[in-house]
mmCIF file of C-alpha atoms and ligand atoms in Angstrom:
data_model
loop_
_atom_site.group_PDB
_atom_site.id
_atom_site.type_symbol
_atom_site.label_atom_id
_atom_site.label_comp_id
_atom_site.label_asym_id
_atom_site.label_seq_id
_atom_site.Cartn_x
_atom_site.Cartn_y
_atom_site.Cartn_z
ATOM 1 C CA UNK A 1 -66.105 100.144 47.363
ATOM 2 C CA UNK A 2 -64.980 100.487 50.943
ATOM 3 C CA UNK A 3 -60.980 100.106 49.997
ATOM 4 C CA UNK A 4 -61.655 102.687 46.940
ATOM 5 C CA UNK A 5 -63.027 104.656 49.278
ATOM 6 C CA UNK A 6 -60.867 105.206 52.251
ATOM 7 C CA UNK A 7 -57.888 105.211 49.276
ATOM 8 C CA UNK A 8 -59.664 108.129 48.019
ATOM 9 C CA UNK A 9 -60.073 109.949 51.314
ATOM 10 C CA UNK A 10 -56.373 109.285 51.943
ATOM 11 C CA UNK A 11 -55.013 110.658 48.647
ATOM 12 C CA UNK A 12 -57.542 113.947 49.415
ATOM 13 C CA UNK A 13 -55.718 114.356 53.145
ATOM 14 C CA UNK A 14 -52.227 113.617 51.103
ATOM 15 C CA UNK A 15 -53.008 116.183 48.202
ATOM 16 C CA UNK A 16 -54.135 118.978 51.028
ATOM 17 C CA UNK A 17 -51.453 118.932 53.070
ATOM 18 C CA UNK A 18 -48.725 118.759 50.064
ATOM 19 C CA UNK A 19 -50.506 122.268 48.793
ATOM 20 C CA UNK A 20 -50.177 123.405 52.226
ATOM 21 C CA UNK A 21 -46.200 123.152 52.184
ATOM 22 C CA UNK A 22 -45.737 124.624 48.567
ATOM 23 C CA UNK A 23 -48.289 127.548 49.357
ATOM 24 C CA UNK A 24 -45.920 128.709 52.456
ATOM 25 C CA UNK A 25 -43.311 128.757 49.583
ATOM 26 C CA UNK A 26 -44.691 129.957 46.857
ATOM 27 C CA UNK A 27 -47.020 132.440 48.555
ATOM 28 C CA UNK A 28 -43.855 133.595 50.084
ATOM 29 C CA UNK A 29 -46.678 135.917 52.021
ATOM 30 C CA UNK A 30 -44.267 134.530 55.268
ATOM 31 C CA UNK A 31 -47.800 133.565 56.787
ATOM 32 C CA UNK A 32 -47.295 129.886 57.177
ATOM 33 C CA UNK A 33 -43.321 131.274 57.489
ATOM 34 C CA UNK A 34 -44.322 132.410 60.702
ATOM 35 C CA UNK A 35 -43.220 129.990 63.403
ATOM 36 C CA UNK A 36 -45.674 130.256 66.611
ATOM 37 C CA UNK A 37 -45.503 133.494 68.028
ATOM 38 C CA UNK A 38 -42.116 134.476 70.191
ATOM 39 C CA UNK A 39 -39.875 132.166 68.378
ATOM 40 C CA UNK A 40 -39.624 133.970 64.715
ATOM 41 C CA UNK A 41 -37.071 136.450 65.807
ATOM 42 C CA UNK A 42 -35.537 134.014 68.279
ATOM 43 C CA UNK A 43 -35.338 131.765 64.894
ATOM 44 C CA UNK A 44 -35.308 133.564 61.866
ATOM 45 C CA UNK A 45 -31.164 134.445 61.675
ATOM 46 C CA UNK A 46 -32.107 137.225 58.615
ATOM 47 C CA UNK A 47 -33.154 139.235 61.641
ATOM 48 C CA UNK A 48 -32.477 143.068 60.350
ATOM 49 C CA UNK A 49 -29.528 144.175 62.256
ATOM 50 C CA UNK A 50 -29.332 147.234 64.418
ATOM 51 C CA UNK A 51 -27.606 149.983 62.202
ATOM 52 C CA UNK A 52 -25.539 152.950 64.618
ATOM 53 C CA UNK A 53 -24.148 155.769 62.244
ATOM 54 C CA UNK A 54 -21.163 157.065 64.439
ATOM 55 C CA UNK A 55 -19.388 160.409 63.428
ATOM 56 C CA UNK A 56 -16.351 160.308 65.630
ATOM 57 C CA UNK A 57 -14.054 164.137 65.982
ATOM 58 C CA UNK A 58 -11.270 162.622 64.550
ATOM 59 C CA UNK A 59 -7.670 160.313 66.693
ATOM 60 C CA UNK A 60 -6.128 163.710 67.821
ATOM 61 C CA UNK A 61 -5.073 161.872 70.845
ATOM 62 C CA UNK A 62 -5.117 158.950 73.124
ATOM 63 C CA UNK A 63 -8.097 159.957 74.616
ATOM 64 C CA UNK A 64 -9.827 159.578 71.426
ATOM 65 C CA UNK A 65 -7.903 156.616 70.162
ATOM 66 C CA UNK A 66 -9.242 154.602 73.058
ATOM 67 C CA UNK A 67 -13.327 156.088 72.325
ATOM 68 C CA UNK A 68 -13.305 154.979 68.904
ATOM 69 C CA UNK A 69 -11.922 151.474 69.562
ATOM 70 C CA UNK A 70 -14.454 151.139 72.985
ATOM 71 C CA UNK A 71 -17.210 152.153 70.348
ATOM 72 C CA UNK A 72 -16.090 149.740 67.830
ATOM 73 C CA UNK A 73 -15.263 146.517 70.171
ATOM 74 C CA UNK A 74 -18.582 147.019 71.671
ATOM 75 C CA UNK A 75 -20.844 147.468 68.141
ATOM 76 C CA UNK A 76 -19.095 144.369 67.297
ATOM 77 C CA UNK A 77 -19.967 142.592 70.460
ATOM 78 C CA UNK A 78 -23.417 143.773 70.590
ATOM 79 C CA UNK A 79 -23.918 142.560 66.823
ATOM 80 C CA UNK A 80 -25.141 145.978 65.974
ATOM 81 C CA UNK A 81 -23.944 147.260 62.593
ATOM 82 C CA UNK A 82 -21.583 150.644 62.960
ATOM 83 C CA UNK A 83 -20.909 152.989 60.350
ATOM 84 C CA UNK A 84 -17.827 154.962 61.642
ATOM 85 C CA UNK A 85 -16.533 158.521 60.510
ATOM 86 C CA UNK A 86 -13.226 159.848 61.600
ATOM 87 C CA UNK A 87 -13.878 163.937 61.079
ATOM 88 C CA UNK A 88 -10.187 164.936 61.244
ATOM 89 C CA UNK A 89 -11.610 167.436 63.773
ATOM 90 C CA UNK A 90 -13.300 169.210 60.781
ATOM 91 C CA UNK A 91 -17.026 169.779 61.670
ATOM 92 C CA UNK A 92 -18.282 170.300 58.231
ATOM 93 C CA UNK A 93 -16.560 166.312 58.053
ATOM 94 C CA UNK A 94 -18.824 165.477 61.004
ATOM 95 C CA UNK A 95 -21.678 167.280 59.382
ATOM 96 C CA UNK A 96 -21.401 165.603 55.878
ATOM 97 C CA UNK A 97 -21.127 162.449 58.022
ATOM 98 C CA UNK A 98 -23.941 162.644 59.700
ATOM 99 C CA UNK A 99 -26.147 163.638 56.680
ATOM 100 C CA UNK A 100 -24.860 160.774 54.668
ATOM 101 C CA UNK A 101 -26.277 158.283 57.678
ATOM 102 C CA UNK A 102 -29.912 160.348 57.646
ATOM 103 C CA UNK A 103 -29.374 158.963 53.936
ATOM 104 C CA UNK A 104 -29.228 155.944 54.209
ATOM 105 C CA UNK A 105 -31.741 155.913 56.782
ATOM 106 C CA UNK A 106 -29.849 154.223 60.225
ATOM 107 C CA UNK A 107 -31.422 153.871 63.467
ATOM 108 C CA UNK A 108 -29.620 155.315 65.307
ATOM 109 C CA UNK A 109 -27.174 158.395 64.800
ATOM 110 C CA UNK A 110 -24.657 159.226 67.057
ATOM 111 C CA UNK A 111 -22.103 161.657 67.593
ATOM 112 C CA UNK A 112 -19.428 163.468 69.664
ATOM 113 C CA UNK A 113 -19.531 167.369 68.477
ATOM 114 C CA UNK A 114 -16.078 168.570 67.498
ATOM 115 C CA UNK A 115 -17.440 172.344 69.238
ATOM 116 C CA UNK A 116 -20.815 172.834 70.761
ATOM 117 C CA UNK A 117 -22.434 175.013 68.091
ATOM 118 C CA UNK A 118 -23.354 175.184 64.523
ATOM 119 C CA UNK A 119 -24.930 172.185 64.662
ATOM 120 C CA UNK A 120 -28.922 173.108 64.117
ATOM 121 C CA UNK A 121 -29.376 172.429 60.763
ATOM 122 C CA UNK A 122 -28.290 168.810 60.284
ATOM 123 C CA UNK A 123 -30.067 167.963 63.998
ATOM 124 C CA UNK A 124 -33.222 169.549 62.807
ATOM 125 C CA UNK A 125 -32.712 166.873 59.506
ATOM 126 C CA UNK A 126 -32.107 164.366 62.029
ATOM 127 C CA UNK A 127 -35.386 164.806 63.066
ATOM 128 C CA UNK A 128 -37.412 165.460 60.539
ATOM 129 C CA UNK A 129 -36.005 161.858 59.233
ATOM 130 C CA UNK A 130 -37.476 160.146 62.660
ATOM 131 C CA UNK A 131 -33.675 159.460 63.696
ATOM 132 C CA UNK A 132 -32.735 159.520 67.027
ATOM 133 C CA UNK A 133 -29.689 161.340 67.813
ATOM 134 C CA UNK A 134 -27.426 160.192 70.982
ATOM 135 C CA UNK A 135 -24.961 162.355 71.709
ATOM 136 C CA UNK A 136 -21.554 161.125 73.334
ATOM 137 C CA UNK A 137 -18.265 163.134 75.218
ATOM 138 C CA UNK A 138 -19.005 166.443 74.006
ATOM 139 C CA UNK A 139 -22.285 168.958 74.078
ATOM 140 C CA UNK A 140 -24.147 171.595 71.772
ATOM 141 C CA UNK A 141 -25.618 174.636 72.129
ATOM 142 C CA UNK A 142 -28.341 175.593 69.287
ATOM 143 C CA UNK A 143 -29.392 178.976 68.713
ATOM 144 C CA UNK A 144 -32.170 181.213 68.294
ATOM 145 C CA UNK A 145 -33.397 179.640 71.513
ATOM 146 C CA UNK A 146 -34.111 176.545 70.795
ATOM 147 C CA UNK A 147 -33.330 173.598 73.225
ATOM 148 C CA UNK A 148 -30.521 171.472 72.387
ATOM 149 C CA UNK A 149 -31.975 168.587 74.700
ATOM 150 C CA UNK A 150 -34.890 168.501 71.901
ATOM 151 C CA UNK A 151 -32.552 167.252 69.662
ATOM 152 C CA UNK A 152 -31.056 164.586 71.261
ATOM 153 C CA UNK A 153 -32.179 161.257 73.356
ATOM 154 C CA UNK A 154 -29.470 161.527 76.112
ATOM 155 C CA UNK A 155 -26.072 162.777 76.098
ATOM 156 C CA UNK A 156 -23.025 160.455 77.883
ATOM 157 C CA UNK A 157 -20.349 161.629 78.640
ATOM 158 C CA UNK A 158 -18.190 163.803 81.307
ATOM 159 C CA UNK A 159 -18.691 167.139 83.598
ATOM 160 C CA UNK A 160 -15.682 168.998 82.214
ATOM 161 C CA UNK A 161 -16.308 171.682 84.175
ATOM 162 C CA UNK A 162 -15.634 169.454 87.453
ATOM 163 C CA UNK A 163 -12.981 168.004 85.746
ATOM 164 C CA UNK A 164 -10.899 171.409 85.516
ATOM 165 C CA UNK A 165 -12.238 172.358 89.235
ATOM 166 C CA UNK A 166 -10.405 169.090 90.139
ATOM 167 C CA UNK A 167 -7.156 170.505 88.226
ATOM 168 C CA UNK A 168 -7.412 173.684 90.253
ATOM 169 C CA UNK A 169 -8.198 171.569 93.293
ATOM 170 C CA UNK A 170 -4.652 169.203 92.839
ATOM 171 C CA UNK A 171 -3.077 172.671 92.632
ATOM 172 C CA UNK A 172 -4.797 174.291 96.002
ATOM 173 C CA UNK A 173 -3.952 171.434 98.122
ATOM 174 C CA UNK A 174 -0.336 170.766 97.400
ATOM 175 C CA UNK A 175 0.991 174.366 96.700
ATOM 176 C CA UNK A 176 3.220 174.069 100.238
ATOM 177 C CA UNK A 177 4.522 170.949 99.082
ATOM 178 C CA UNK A 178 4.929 172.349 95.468
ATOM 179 C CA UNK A 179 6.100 175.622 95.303
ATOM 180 C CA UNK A 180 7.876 175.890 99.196
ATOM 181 C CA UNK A 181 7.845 179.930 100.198
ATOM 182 C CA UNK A 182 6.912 181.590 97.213
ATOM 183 C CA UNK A 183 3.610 183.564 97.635
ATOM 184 C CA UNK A 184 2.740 184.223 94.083
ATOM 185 C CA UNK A 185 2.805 181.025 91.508
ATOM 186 C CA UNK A 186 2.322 181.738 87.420
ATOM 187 C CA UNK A 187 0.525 179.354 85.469
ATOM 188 C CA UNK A 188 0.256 179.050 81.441
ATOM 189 C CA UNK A 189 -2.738 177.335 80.442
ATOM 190 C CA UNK A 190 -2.464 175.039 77.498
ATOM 191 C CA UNK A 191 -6.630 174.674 76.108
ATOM 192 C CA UNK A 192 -8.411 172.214 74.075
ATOM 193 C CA UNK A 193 -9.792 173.137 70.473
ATOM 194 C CA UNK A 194 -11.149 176.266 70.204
ATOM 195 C CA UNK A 195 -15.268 175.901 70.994
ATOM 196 C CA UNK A 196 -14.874 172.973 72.128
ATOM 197 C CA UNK A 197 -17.445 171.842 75.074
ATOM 198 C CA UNK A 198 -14.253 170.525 77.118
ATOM 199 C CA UNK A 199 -12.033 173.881 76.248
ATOM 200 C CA UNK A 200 -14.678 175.983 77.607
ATOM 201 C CA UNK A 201 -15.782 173.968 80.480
ATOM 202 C CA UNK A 202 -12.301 172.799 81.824
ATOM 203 C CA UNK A 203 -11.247 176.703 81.566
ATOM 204 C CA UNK A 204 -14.182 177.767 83.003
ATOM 205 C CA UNK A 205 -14.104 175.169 86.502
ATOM 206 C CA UNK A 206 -10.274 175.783 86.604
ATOM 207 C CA UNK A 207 -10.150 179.363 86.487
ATOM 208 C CA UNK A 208 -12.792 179.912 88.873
ATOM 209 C CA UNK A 209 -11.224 177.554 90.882
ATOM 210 C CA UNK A 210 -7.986 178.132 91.889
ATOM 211 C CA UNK A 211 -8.307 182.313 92.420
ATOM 212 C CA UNK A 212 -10.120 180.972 95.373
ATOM 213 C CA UNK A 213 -6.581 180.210 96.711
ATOM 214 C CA UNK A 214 -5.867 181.598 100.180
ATOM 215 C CA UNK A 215 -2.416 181.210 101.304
ATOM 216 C CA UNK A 216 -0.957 181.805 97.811
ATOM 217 C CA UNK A 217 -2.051 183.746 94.666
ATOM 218 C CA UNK A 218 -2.311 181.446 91.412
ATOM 219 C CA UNK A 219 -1.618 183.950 88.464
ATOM 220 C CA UNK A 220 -2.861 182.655 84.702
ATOM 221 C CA UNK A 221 -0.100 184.308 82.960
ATOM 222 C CA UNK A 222 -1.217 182.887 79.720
ATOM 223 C CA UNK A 223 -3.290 180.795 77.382
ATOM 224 C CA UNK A 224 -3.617 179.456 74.426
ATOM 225 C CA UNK A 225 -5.319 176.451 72.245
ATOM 226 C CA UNK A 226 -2.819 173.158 71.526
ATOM 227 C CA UNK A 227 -5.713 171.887 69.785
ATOM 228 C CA UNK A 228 -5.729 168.597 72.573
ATOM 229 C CA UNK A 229 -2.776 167.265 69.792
ATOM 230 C CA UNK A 230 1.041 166.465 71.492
ATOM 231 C CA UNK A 231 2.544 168.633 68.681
ATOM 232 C CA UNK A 232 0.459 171.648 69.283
ATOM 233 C CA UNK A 233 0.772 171.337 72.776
ATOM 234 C CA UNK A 234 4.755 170.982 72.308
ATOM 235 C CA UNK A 235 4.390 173.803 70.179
ATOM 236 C CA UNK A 236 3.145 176.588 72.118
ATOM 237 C CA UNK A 237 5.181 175.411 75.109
ATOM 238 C CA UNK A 238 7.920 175.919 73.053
ATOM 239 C CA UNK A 239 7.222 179.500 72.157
ATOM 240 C CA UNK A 240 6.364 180.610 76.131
ATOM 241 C CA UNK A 241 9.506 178.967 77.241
ATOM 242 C CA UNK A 242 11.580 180.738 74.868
ATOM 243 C CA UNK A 243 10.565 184.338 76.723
ATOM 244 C CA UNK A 244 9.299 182.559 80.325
ATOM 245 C CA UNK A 245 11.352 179.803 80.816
ATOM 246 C CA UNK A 246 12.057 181.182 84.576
ATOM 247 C CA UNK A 247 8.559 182.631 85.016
ATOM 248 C CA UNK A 248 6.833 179.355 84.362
ATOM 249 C CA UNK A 249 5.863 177.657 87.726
ATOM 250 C CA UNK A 250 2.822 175.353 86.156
ATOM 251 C CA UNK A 251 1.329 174.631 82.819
ATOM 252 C CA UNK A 252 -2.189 173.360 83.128
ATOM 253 C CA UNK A 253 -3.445 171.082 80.450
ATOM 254 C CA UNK A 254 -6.569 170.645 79.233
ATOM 255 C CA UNK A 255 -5.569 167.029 77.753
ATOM 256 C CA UNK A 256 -3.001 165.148 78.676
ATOM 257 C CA UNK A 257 -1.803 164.787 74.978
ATOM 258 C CA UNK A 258 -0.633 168.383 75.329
ATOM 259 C CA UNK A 259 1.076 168.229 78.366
ATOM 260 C CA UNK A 260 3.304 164.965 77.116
ATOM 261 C CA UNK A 261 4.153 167.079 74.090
ATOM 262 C CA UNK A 262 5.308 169.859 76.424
ATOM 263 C CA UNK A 263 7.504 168.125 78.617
ATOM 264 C CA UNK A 264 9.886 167.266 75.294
ATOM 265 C CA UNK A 265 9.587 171.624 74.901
ATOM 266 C CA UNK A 266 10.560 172.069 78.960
ATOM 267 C CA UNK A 267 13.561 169.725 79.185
ATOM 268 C CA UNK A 268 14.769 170.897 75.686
ATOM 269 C CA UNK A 269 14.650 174.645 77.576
ATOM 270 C CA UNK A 270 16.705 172.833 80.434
ATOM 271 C CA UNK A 271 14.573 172.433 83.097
ATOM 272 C CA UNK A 272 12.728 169.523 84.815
ATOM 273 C CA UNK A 273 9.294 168.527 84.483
ATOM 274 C CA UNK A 274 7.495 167.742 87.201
ATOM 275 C CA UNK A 275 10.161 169.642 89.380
ATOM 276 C CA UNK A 276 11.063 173.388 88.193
ATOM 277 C CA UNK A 277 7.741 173.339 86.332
ATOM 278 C CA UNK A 278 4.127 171.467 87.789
ATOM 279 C CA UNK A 279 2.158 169.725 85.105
ATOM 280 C CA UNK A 280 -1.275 169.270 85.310
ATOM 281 C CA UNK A 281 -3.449 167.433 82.708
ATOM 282 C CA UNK A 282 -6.761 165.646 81.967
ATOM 283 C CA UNK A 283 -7.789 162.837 80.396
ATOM 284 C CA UNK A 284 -5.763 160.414 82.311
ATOM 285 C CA UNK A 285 -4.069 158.079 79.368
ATOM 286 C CA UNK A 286 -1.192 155.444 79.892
ATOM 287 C CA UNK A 287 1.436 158.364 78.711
ATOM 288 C CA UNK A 288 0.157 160.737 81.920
ATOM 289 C CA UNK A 289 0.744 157.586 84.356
ATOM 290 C CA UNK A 290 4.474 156.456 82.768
ATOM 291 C CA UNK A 291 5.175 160.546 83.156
ATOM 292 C CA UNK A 292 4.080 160.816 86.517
ATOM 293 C CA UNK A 293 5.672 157.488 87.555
ATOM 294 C CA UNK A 294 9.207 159.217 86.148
ATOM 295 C CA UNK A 295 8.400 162.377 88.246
ATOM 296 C CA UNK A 296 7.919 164.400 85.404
ATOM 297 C CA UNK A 297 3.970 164.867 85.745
ATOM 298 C CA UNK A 298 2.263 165.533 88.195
ATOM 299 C CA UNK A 299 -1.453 165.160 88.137
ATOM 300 C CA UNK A 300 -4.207 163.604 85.680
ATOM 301 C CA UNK A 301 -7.599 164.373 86.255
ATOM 302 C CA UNK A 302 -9.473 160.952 84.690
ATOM 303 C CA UNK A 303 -12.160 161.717 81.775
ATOM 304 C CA UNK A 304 -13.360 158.084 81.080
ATOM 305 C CA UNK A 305 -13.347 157.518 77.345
ATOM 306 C CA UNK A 306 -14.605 153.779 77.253
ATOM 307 C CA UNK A 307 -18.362 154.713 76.850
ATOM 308 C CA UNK A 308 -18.500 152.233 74.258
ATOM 309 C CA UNK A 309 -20.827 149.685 76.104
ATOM 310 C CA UNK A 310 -23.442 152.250 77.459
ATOM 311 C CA UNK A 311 -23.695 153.698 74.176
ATOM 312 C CA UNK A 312 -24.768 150.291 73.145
ATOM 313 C CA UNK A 313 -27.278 149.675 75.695
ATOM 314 C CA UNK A 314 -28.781 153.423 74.681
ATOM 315 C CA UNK A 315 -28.971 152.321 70.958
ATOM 316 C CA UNK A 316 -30.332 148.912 71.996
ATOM 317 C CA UNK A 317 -33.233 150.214 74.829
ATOM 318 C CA UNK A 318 -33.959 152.792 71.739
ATOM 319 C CA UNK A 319 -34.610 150.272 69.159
ATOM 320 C CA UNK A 320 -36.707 148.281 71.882
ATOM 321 C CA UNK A 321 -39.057 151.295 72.374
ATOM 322 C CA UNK A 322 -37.920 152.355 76.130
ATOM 323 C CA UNK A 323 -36.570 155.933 75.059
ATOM 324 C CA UNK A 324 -38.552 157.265 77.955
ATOM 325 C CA UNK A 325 -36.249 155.183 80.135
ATOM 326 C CA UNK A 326 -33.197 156.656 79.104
ATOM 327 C CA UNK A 327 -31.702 159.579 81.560
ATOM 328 C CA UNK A 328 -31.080 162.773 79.653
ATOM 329 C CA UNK A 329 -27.779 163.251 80.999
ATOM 330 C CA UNK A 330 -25.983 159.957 81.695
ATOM 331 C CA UNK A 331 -22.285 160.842 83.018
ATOM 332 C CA UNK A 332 -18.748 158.804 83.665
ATOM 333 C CA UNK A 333 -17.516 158.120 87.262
ATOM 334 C CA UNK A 334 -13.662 159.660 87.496
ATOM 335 C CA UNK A 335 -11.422 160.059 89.611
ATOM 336 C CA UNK A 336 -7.936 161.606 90.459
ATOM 337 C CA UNK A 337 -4.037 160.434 90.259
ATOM 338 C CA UNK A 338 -1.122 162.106 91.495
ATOM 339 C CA UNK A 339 2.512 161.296 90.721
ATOM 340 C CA UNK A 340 2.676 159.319 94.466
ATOM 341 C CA UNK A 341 -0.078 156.760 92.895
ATOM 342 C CA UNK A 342 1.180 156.125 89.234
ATOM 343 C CA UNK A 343 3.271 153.797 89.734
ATOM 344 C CA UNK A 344 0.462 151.685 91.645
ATOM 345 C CA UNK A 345 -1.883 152.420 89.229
ATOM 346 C CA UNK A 346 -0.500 152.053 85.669
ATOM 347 C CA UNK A 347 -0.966 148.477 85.789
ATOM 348 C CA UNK A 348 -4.721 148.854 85.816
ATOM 349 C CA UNK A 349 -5.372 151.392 83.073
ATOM 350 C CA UNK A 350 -6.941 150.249 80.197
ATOM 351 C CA UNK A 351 -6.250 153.008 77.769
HETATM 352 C C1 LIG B 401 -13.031 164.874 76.510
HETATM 353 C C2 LIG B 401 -12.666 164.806 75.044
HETATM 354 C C3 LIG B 401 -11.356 165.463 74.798
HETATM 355 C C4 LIG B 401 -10.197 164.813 75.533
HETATM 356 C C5 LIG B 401 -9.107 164.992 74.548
HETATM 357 O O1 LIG B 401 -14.211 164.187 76.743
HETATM 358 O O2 LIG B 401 -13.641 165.442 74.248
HETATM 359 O O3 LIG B 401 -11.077 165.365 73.411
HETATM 360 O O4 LIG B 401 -9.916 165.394 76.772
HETATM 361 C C6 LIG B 401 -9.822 164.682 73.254
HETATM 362 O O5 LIG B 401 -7.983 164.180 74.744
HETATM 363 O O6 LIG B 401 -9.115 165.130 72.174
#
């Protein structure tokens, strides 16, 4: 009687536990799923991935080349799932981009704005989904009063404004060493895309900038939009050098895109770059260091595009719930080259 029943008590503990097993299974409720607390997400490898909509301006130049691939190389590396839009520099692109993410309901949304306004109704969508928007490079202005920085977690990026001061700056310390006697210098100012945060900004720090010249007087003969492309930049350099071609003492650049594109237009009107006519540009890309290191450019003030890797950490202390941690304004550290520091420098670019 004993045997039968310590058999039976065994076959009870045997039956109990096998139900136990198929229940986790079958239940599929994930209960008995759950490993002890702290290890499921270390464990479970169906973890939901971090999804980052990304609606880029477009690959109008090298500065923009090098963003997208520091966005895309760093997604990949933080095993967060981008969806990437190139806009063509079209903002209803960007737009239709950005709507299409708030479709399909990402985490994150973020964006650099091909021109700061017009962008109220699809943020306002953004929000109403629950999305948070990052924005990165370039700003927006909404209207009818409302505050842009409601719209947005942080914005990372640049302070274009300093950057064109620095132009003006480059310009205001060398101008004994660059334009020997002359008392009066003319400069043609090649801009960005039309509403564009940098355009406006980089105009505005340069121009305010270099009238505050003392020993010489910096005329801004002209200027015109290249669009931040080479070929518009070439383009429009062509046309004032057809009429100016001996007037022309500097061309300014908001991007150094356009100022490579305009050295082809100045030697092609037979004079030297660098020499008859002082180029100053932004961005600082490989192009603006091999130029300068050939004495036919002068200056590149740096706008650092590789903000890949912060952007990442922003999506990532998002997703973790620290938004309040996250600086409204995070901005790049740059600096200045000048044609006597190219050479020593072009090694260590990156883009
Ligand atoms: C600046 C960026 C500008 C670059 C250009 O942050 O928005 O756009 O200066 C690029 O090269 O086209």
């Amino acid at each position: 009687m004993k045997m039968r029943k310590m058999l039976a008590v065994i076959m009870a503990a045997v039956v109990s536990l096998s139900i136990g097993a198929c229940g986790a299974d079958s239940s599929g409720s994930g209960s008995s799923n759950a490993a002890p607390s702290g290890t499921a997400a270390a464990s479970n490898n169906s973890e939901k991935k971090i999804v980052l909509g990304f609606a880029q301006v477009g690959a109008e130049s090298g500065w923009r080349t090098a963003n997208t691939t520091s966005i895309q190389e760093s997604a990949k590396g933080a095993g967060i799932d981008l969806k990437f839009s190139d806009a063509q520099q079209k903002q209803e692109n960007q737009i239709s981009a950005i709507r299409s993410y708030i479709a399909q309901k990402v985490d994150v949304i973020a964006f650099s704005p091909v021109v700061e306004t017009g962008w109220d109704a699809v943020l306002q969508e953004a929000k109403d989904a629950g999305i948070p928007v990052v924005l990165t490079d370039r700003a927006v202005k909404m209207e009818g009063g409302k505050k842009a920085e409601d719209y947005y977690v942080t914005f990372l990026g640049s302070d274009f404004r300093l950057e064109g001061e620095r132009a003006a700056q480059y310009l205001l310390d060398n101008a004994s060493k660059l334009f020997p006697g002359k008392k009066e210098i003319s400069i043609y100012e090649l801009e960005g895309t039309v509403g564009s945060a940098p355009a406006i900004d980089r105009k505005e720090g340069f121009d305010k900038k270099i009238v505050t010249s003392t020993d010489v007087k910096f005329n801004i003969v002209k200027s015109q939009s290249g669009n931040f492309t080479r070929a518009e930049g070439q383009q429009v350099a062509e046309s004032w050098l057809k009429s100016d071609a001996d007037k022309m003492d500097v061309l300014f650049c908001h991007n150094d895109d356009m100022g490579l594109g305009a050295i082809q237009a100045i030697e092609a009107a037979g004079k030297k770059p660098g020499k008859d006519i002082i180029i100053v540009g932004i961005d600082g890309v490989k192009g603006a260091f091999e130029a300068m290191a050939a004495g036919k450019y002068n200056c590149s003030v740096e706008c650092n595009p590789l903000i890949g890797p912060q952007l990442m950490d922003i999506v990532r202390k998002i997703m973790d719930g620290k938004t309040a941690d996250i600086p409204k304004r995070i901005e790049s550290e740059e600096g200045v080259f000048t044609q006597e520091q190219a050479a020593a420098e072009l090694p260590n670019r990156k883009y």
